[in-house]
Amino acid sequence: METLFTPYQALGGGALIGLASVLLMWTHGRIMGATGILAGFFTPSSLADWSWRAAILLGMVSAPVAYLLVSGNMPAFNVPVSTNMLVIGGLIVGCGVTLGSGCTSGHGVCGMARLSPRSIAATLTFMLTTAITVYIVRHILGM
Amino acid sequence: MKIVTAYIIGLIFGLGISISGMSNPAKVLNFFDLAGSWDGSLGLVMAAALIVAFVGYKLVFAQNKPIFDVNFYVPANRKLDVKLLSGAAIFGIGWGISGFCPGGSLPAIGNGSIEIIQFTIALIAGIFLAKAALKLFTKTAPNS
């Protein structure tokens, strides 16, 4: 499925992702990593620890509705893969981000911005394996 | 105040994800499909997020402590290891199969589609599965 190149939305949206990362470190002293925030939500160290995680997750989930109120449309959303691939992919993502201590937001944005060698290595690794996987799925298996 | 701030930060993050297309698997997968229907948008998302975070972090880390806490919670470990790299490699395989990363999927829950619910439940199951496996492994191999 073709998608349009959207440079302005990409730059603007990316800047907001970066801004949220900076604000969370400035106010709470925390890394804006989706994996860490989600995992800690289920295994919090205290009520205070749980509540800021819950508030962030709630903010994230309410974003599409805020987007709808401002623009009049829901964000573009097309899932070009089967339910089996979503579920298998989700399980694999969950295992990988737990072992690898982070995902695109935690390593790819926050860690890289701190010039952390671990995050730079992790980001290069997952970008490469994602591209290889997409190549295999689309061009070898033809799914 | 702390909770309200956290909510607003989550909202800003979610809007960034929604506007940029990171919660749209079709767009995410096309960024990685160099041999097919390539869409370079996500490269610009990463670049813009990184530049803002890099400059912003410099300002933030010039402070002694964050506003609502006594210290910054930043990983001190800078060494590469097999667990980190294998985890990252595994994550990429899952991202390539599904088109969702955790940061892209969480705001998409607000879209209310059945696909995102299916992915998110699997994601959470995967996190707990890996946590359980890690616990088992560290118990049987105390020297590692």
mmCIF file of C-alpha atoms in Angstrom:
data_model
loop_
_atom_site.group_PDB
_atom_site.id
_atom_site.type_symbol
_atom_site.label_atom_id
_atom_site.label_comp_id
_atom_site.label_asym_id
_atom_site.label_seq_id
_atom_site.Cartn_x
_atom_site.Cartn_y
_atom_site.Cartn_z
ATOM 1 C CA MET A 1 0.000 0.000 0.000
ATOM 2 C CA GLU A 2 1.449 3.368 -1.080
ATOM 3 C CA THR A 3 1.548 6.237 1.442
ATOM 4 C CA LEU A 4 2.238 9.908 0.682
ATOM 5 C CA PHE A 5 5.508 11.550 1.701
ATOM 6 C CA THR A 6 4.452 14.085 4.383
ATOM 7 C CA PRO A 7 7.550 16.090 5.350
ATOM 8 C CA TYR A 8 5.813 18.899 7.272
ATOM 9 C CA GLN A 9 3.696 16.562 9.425
ATOM 10 C CA ALA A 10 6.795 14.424 9.986
ATOM 11 C CA LEU A 11 8.931 17.365 11.146
ATOM 12 C CA GLY A 12 6.153 18.932 13.250
ATOM 13 C CA GLY A 13 5.091 15.658 14.844
ATOM 14 C CA GLY A 14 8.705 14.665 15.445
ATOM 15 C CA ALA A 15 9.398 18.015 17.134
ATOM 16 C CA LEU A 16 6.421 17.388 19.472
ATOM 17 C CA ILE A 17 7.799 13.918 20.345
ATOM 18 C CA GLY A 18 11.151 15.554 21.154
ATOM 19 C CA LEU A 19 9.415 18.296 23.163
ATOM 20 C CA ALA A 20 7.503 15.740 25.257
ATOM 21 C CA SER A 21 10.793 13.934 25.968
ATOM 22 C CA VAL A 22 12.446 17.154 27.147
ATOM 23 C CA LEU A 23 9.432 18.178 29.278
ATOM 24 C CA LEU A 24 9.284 14.806 31.037
ATOM 25 C CA MET A 25 12.974 14.941 31.914
ATOM 26 C CA TRP A 26 12.678 18.591 33.025
ATOM 27 C CA THR A 27 9.645 18.016 35.273
ATOM 28 C CA HIS A 28 9.830 14.361 36.397
ATOM 29 C CA GLY A 29 13.445 13.478 35.608
ATOM 30 C CA ARG A 30 12.310 10.493 33.549
ATOM 31 C CA ILE A 31 13.090 9.014 30.135
ATOM 32 C CA MET A 32 10.132 9.330 27.729
ATOM 33 C CA GLY A 33 10.262 5.671 26.713
ATOM 34 C CA ALA A 34 6.974 3.962 25.877
ATOM 35 C CA THR A 35 8.334 0.557 26.932
ATOM 36 C CA GLY A 36 9.549 1.690 30.350
ATOM 37 C CA ILE A 37 6.423 3.708 31.110
ATOM 38 C CA LEU A 38 4.110 0.847 30.089
ATOM 39 C CA ALA A 39 6.053 -1.893 31.919
ATOM 40 C CA GLY A 40 6.270 0.274 35.065
ATOM 41 C CA PHE A 41 2.528 0.923 34.892
ATOM 42 C CA PHE A 42 1.915 -2.793 35.522
ATOM 43 C CA THR A 43 4.701 -3.181 38.102
ATOM 44 C CA PRO A 44 4.925 0.219 39.856
ATOM 45 C CA SER A 45 7.235 0.763 42.831
ATOM 46 C CA SER A 46 4.644 2.915 44.658
ATOM 47 C CA LEU A 47 1.276 4.643 44.165
ATOM 48 C CA ALA A 48 3.048 7.878 43.215
ATOM 49 C CA ASP A 49 5.128 5.944 40.662
ATOM 50 C CA TRP A 50 1.970 4.372 39.214
ATOM 51 C CA SER A 51 0.001 7.628 39.026
ATOM 52 C CA TRP A 52 2.382 9.629 36.814
ATOM 53 C CA ARG A 53 2.670 6.638 34.462
ATOM 54 C CA ALA A 54 -1.129 6.299 34.349
ATOM 55 C CA ALA A 55 -1.483 10.035 33.630
ATOM 56 C CA ILE A 56 0.998 9.893 30.726
ATOM 57 C CA LEU A 57 -0.697 6.834 29.226
ATOM 58 C CA LEU A 58 -4.085 8.539 29.536
ATOM 59 C CA GLY A 59 -2.658 11.614 27.802
ATOM 60 C CA MET A 60 -1.309 9.434 24.965
ATOM 61 C CA VAL A 61 -4.605 7.595 24.497
ATOM 62 C CA SER A 62 -6.603 10.846 24.395
ATOM 63 C CA ALA A 63 -4.373 12.269 21.637
ATOM 64 C CA PRO A 64 -6.352 10.910 18.642
ATOM 65 C CA VAL A 65 -9.537 12.544 19.994
ATOM 66 C CA ALA A 66 -7.694 15.846 20.543
ATOM 67 C CA TYR A 67 -6.403 15.497 16.966
ATOM 68 C CA LEU A 68 -9.996 14.943 15.790
ATOM 69 C CA LEU A 69 -11.238 18.052 17.634
ATOM 70 C CA VAL A 70 -8.556 20.248 16.055
ATOM 71 C CA SER A 71 -8.409 18.858 12.508
ATOM 72 C CA GLY A 72 -11.875 17.372 12.040
ATOM 73 C CA ASN A 73 -10.442 13.941 11.148
ATOM 74 C CA MET A 74 -9.023 10.985 13.050
ATOM 75 C CA PRO A 75 -5.289 10.388 12.397
ATOM 76 C CA ALA A 76 -4.652 8.263 9.276
ATOM 77 C CA PHE A 77 -4.622 4.610 10.273
ATOM 78 C CA ASN A 78 -4.184 1.656 7.930
ATOM 79 C CA VAL A 79 -3.128 -1.809 9.056
ATOM 80 C CA PRO A 80 -1.738 -3.632 6.021
ATOM 81 C CA VAL A 81 -1.030 -6.897 7.904
ATOM 82 C CA SER A 82 -3.176 -9.826 9.095
ATOM 83 C CA THR A 83 -4.434 -10.357 12.654
ATOM 84 C CA ASN A 84 -1.968 -13.239 13.066
ATOM 85 C CA MET A 85 0.919 -10.964 12.128
ATOM 86 C CA LEU A 86 -0.291 -8.283 14.549
ATOM 87 C CA VAL A 87 -0.473 -10.733 17.449
ATOM 88 C CA ILE A 88 2.774 -12.570 16.664
ATOM 89 C CA GLY A 89 4.498 -9.241 15.993
ATOM 90 C CA GLY A 90 3.151 -7.815 19.266
ATOM 91 C CA LEU A 91 4.473 -10.755 21.281
ATOM 92 C CA ILE A 92 7.886 -10.467 19.618
ATOM 93 C CA VAL A 93 7.988 -6.674 20.163
ATOM 94 C CA GLY A 94 7.114 -7.148 23.864
ATOM 95 C CA CYS A 95 9.905 -9.699 24.348
ATOM 96 C CA GLY A 96 12.430 -7.659 22.373
ATOM 97 C CA VAL A 97 11.872 -4.320 24.105
ATOM 98 C CA THR A 98 12.025 -5.987 27.527
ATOM 99 C CA LEU A 99 15.326 -7.745 26.773
ATOM 100 C CA GLY A 100 16.670 -4.686 24.973
ATOM 101 C CA SER A 101 15.530 -2.243 27.696
ATOM 102 C CA GLY A 102 13.740 0.106 25.326
ATOM 103 C CA CYS A 103 12.197 0.880 21.960
ATOM 104 C CA THR A 104 12.067 3.640 19.368
ATOM 105 C CA SER A 105 11.172 6.374 21.865
ATOM 106 C CA GLY A 106 13.451 5.344 24.748
ATOM 107 C CA HIS A 107 16.534 4.354 22.713
ATOM 108 C CA GLY A 108 15.865 6.006 19.346
ATOM 109 C CA VAL A 109 14.991 9.464 20.673
ATOM 110 C CA CYS A 110 15.894 9.881 24.367
ATOM 111 C CA GLY A 111 18.969 7.620 24.469
ATOM 112 C CA MET A 112 20.393 8.832 21.160
ATOM 113 C CA ALA A 113 19.855 12.452 22.275
ATOM 114 C CA ARG A 114 21.985 11.669 25.365
ATOM 115 C CA LEU A 115 24.592 10.116 23.027
ATOM 116 C CA SER A 116 24.303 6.842 24.975
ATOM 117 C CA PRO A 117 26.414 4.163 23.247
ATOM 118 C CA ARG A 118 23.884 1.489 24.271
ATOM 119 C CA SER A 119 20.999 3.390 22.706
ATOM 120 C CA ILE A 120 22.899 4.177 19.510
ATOM 121 C CA ALA A 121 23.829 0.491 19.117
ATOM 122 C CA ALA A 122 20.283 -0.659 19.950
ATOM 123 C CA THR A 123 18.711 1.800 17.487
ATOM 124 C CA LEU A 124 21.031 0.828 14.624
ATOM 125 C CA THR A 125 20.322 -2.848 15.397
ATOM 126 C CA PHE A 126 16.531 -2.636 15.443
ATOM 127 C CA MET A 127 16.352 -0.334 12.413
ATOM 128 C CA LEU A 128 18.395 -2.917 10.488
ATOM 129 C CA THR A 129 16.397 -5.977 11.609
ATOM 130 C CA THR A 130 13.117 -4.160 10.940
ATOM 131 C CA ALA A 131 14.208 -3.376 7.366
ATOM 132 C CA ILE A 132 15.392 -6.977 6.827
ATOM 133 C CA THR A 133 12.101 -8.325 8.214
ATOM 134 C CA VAL A 134 10.009 -6.046 5.982
ATOM 135 C CA TYR A 135 12.083 -7.136 2.969
ATOM 136 C CA ILE A 136 11.593 -10.833 3.789
ATOM 137 C CA VAL A 137 7.866 -10.470 4.519
ATOM 138 C CA ARG A 138 7.061 -8.347 1.458
ATOM 139 C CA HIS A 139 9.527 -9.383 -1.212
ATOM 140 C CA ILE A 140 10.470 -12.994 -0.393
ATOM 141 C CA LEU A 141 7.319 -14.340 1.270
ATOM 142 C CA GLY A 142 5.145 -11.923 -0.749
ATOM 143 C CA MET A 143 2.721 -11.279 2.132
ATOM 144 C CA MET B 1 0.252 19.402 39.541
ATOM 145 C CA LYS B 2 2.676 16.558 38.934
ATOM 146 C CA ILE B 3 -0.109 14.376 37.553
ATOM 147 C CA VAL B 4 -1.595 17.139 35.376
ATOM 148 C CA THR B 5 1.854 17.830 33.907
ATOM 149 C CA ALA B 6 2.310 14.131 33.161
ATOM 150 C CA TYR B 7 -1.078 14.020 31.406
ATOM 151 C CA ILE B 8 -0.201 17.035 29.232
ATOM 152 C CA ILE B 9 3.189 15.539 28.351
ATOM 153 C CA GLY B 10 1.462 12.282 27.352
ATOM 154 C CA LEU B 11 -0.947 14.291 25.211
ATOM 155 C CA ILE B 12 1.891 16.183 23.480
ATOM 156 C CA PHE B 13 3.712 12.902 22.824
ATOM 157 C CA GLY B 14 0.525 11.277 21.512
ATOM 158 C CA LEU B 15 -0.215 14.251 19.234
ATOM 159 C CA GLY B 16 3.347 14.104 17.896
ATOM 160 C CA ILE B 17 2.925 10.387 17.201
ATOM 161 C CA SER B 18 -0.498 10.925 15.581
ATOM 162 C CA ILE B 19 0.529 13.915 13.424
ATOM 163 C CA SER B 20 3.806 12.361 12.302
ATOM 164 C CA GLY B 21 2.259 9.046 11.228
ATOM 165 C CA MET B 22 4.171 6.860 13.715
ATOM 166 C CA SER B 23 0.862 5.271 14.776
ATOM 167 C CA ASN B 24 -0.014 4.337 11.189
ATOM 168 C CA PRO B 25 1.494 0.901 10.395
ATOM 169 C CA ALA B 26 1.125 1.395 6.633
ATOM 170 C CA LYS B 27 3.382 4.470 6.814
ATOM 171 C CA VAL B 28 5.829 2.934 9.295
ATOM 172 C CA LEU B 29 6.312 -0.226 7.214
ATOM 173 C CA ASN B 30 6.813 1.823 4.039
ATOM 174 C CA PHE B 31 9.734 3.649 5.637
ATOM 175 C CA PHE B 32 11.500 0.287 5.923
ATOM 176 C CA ASP B 33 10.411 -0.961 2.492
ATOM 177 C CA LEU B 34 13.393 0.381 0.563
ATOM 178 C CA ALA B 35 12.803 -2.094 -2.263
ATOM 179 C CA GLY B 36 9.090 -1.291 -2.609
ATOM 180 C CA SER B 37 6.671 1.514 -1.721
ATOM 181 C CA TRP B 38 9.247 3.617 0.189
ATOM 182 C CA ASP B 39 8.040 6.652 2.180
ATOM 183 C CA GLY B 40 10.847 8.606 3.823
ATOM 184 C CA SER B 41 8.633 10.551 6.261
ATOM 185 C CA LEU B 42 9.684 8.643 9.380
ATOM 186 C CA GLY B 43 13.309 9.566 8.844
ATOM 187 C CA LEU B 44 12.287 13.203 9.274
ATOM 188 C CA VAL B 45 10.236 12.331 12.374
ATOM 189 C CA MET B 46 13.283 10.772 14.023
ATOM 190 C CA ALA B 47 15.545 13.642 12.937
ATOM 191 C CA ALA B 48 13.226 16.366 14.269
ATOM 192 C CA ALA B 49 12.599 14.523 17.558
ATOM 193 C CA LEU B 50 16.329 13.967 18.026
ATOM 194 C CA ILE B 51 17.341 17.576 17.373
ATOM 195 C CA VAL B 52 14.715 18.932 19.806
ATOM 196 C CA ALA B 53 15.585 16.331 22.466
ATOM 197 C CA PHE B 54 19.348 16.868 22.062
ATOM 198 C CA VAL B 55 19.133 20.642 22.540
ATOM 199 C CA GLY B 56 16.439 20.411 25.230
ATOM 200 C CA TYR B 57 18.329 17.798 27.261
ATOM 201 C CA LYS B 58 21.404 20.057 27.286
ATOM 202 C CA LEU B 59 19.313 22.781 28.952
ATOM 203 C CA VAL B 60 17.591 20.347 31.340
ATOM 204 C CA PHE B 61 20.781 18.608 32.482
ATOM 205 C CA ALA B 62 22.284 22.005 33.287
ATOM 206 C CA GLN B 63 19.808 22.042 36.211
ATOM 207 C CA ASN B 64 20.605 20.285 39.487
ATOM 208 C CA LYS B 65 17.385 18.295 39.583
ATOM 209 C CA PRO B 66 13.993 17.983 37.883
ATOM 210 C CA ILE B 67 11.093 20.140 39.097
ATOM 211 C CA PHE B 68 9.058 17.418 40.813
ATOM 212 C CA ASP B 69 11.761 15.004 41.953
ATOM 213 C CA VAL B 70 15.070 14.892 43.802
ATOM 214 C CA ASN B 71 17.159 13.511 40.941
ATOM 215 C CA PHE B 72 17.181 12.511 37.257
ATOM 216 C CA TYR B 73 16.511 8.834 36.525
ATOM 217 C CA VAL B 74 18.970 8.242 33.707
ATOM 218 C CA PRO B 75 20.591 4.850 32.987
ATOM 219 C CA ALA B 76 24.267 4.961 33.959
ATOM 220 C CA ASN B 77 25.175 1.768 32.082
ATOM 221 C CA ARG B 78 27.099 2.594 28.888
ATOM 222 C CA LYS B 79 28.395 -0.901 28.071
ATOM 223 C CA LEU B 80 27.078 -2.937 25.173
ATOM 224 C CA ASP B 81 26.038 -6.516 25.904
ATOM 225 C CA VAL B 82 24.399 -9.493 24.210
ATOM 226 C CA LYS B 83 21.090 -8.981 26.029
ATOM 227 C CA LEU B 84 20.753 -5.399 24.756
ATOM 228 C CA LEU B 85 21.659 -6.189 21.159
ATOM 229 C CA SER B 86 19.652 -9.414 20.914
ATOM 230 C CA GLY B 87 16.655 -7.645 22.471
ATOM 231 C CA ALA B 88 16.946 -4.796 19.965
ATOM 232 C CA ALA B 89 17.276 -7.279 17.080
ATOM 233 C CA ILE B 90 14.179 -9.196 18.271
ATOM 234 C CA PHE B 91 12.212 -5.956 18.664
ATOM 235 C CA GLY B 92 12.991 -5.042 15.049
ATOM 236 C CA ILE B 93 11.666 -8.395 13.804
ATOM 237 C CA GLY B 94 8.370 -7.785 15.640
ATOM 238 C CA TRP B 95 8.201 -4.189 14.402
ATOM 239 C CA GLY B 96 8.758 -5.348 10.828
ATOM 240 C CA ILE B 97 6.028 -8.005 11.097
ATOM 241 C CA SER B 98 3.367 -5.851 12.790
ATOM 242 C CA GLY B 99 4.226 -2.253 11.836
ATOM 243 C CA PHE B 100 3.758 -1.109 15.446
ATOM 244 C CA CYS B 101 6.363 -0.058 17.990
ATOM 245 C CA PRO B 102 5.193 0.537 21.596
ATOM 246 C CA GLY B 103 5.357 4.348 21.277
ATOM 247 C CA GLY B 104 3.341 4.214 18.071
ATOM 248 C CA SER B 105 0.764 1.763 19.390
ATOM 249 C CA LEU B 106 -0.140 3.368 22.737
ATOM 250 C CA PRO B 107 -1.595 6.636 21.341
ATOM 251 C CA ALA B 108 -3.313 4.591 18.603
ATOM 252 C CA ILE B 109 -5.418 2.892 21.302
ATOM 253 C CA GLY B 110 -7.442 6.125 21.209
ATOM 254 C CA ASN B 111 -8.417 5.292 17.613
ATOM 255 C CA GLY B 112 -10.474 2.485 19.102
ATOM 256 C CA SER B 113 -9.786 -0.019 16.313
ATOM 257 C CA ILE B 114 -9.848 -3.759 17.007
ATOM 258 C CA GLU B 115 -6.386 -4.187 15.433
ATOM 259 C CA ILE B 116 -4.699 -1.955 17.973
ATOM 260 C CA ILE B 117 -6.353 -3.770 20.880
ATOM 261 C CA GLN B 118 -5.116 -7.102 19.505
ATOM 262 C CA PHE B 119 -1.585 -5.769 19.122
ATOM 263 C CA THR B 120 -1.500 -4.113 22.554
ATOM 264 C CA ILE B 121 -2.653 -7.234 24.419
ATOM 265 C CA ALA B 122 0.027 -9.255 22.601
ATOM 266 C CA LEU B 123 2.618 -6.551 23.401
ATOM 267 C CA ILE B 124 1.824 -6.640 27.127
ATOM 268 C CA ALA B 125 1.840 -10.464 27.102
ATOM 269 C CA GLY B 126 5.264 -10.363 25.444
ATOM 270 C CA ILE B 127 6.622 -7.976 28.086
ATOM 271 C CA PHE B 128 5.472 -10.274 30.918
ATOM 272 C CA LEU B 129 6.713 -13.380 29.101
ATOM 273 C CA ALA B 130 10.188 -11.867 28.739
ATOM 274 C CA LYS B 131 10.220 -10.638 32.348
ATOM 275 C CA ALA B 132 9.340 -14.158 33.553
ATOM 276 C CA ALA B 133 12.007 -15.718 31.317
ATOM 277 C CA LEU B 134 14.628 -13.250 32.563
ATOM 278 C CA LYS B 135 13.757 -14.041 36.182
ATOM 279 C CA LEU B 136 14.056 -17.774 35.519
ATOM 280 C CA PHE B 137 17.364 -17.299 33.729
ATOM 281 C CA THR B 138 18.945 -15.147 36.444
ATOM 282 C CA LYS B 139 17.840 -17.699 39.085
ATOM 283 C CA THR B 140 19.440 -20.662 37.306
ATOM 284 C CA ALA B 141 22.587 -18.728 36.350
ATOM 285 C CA PRO B 142 23.507 -16.600 39.376
ATOM 286 C CA ASN B 143 26.945 -15.744 38.005
ATOM 287 C CA SER B 144 25.703 -13.970 34.912
#
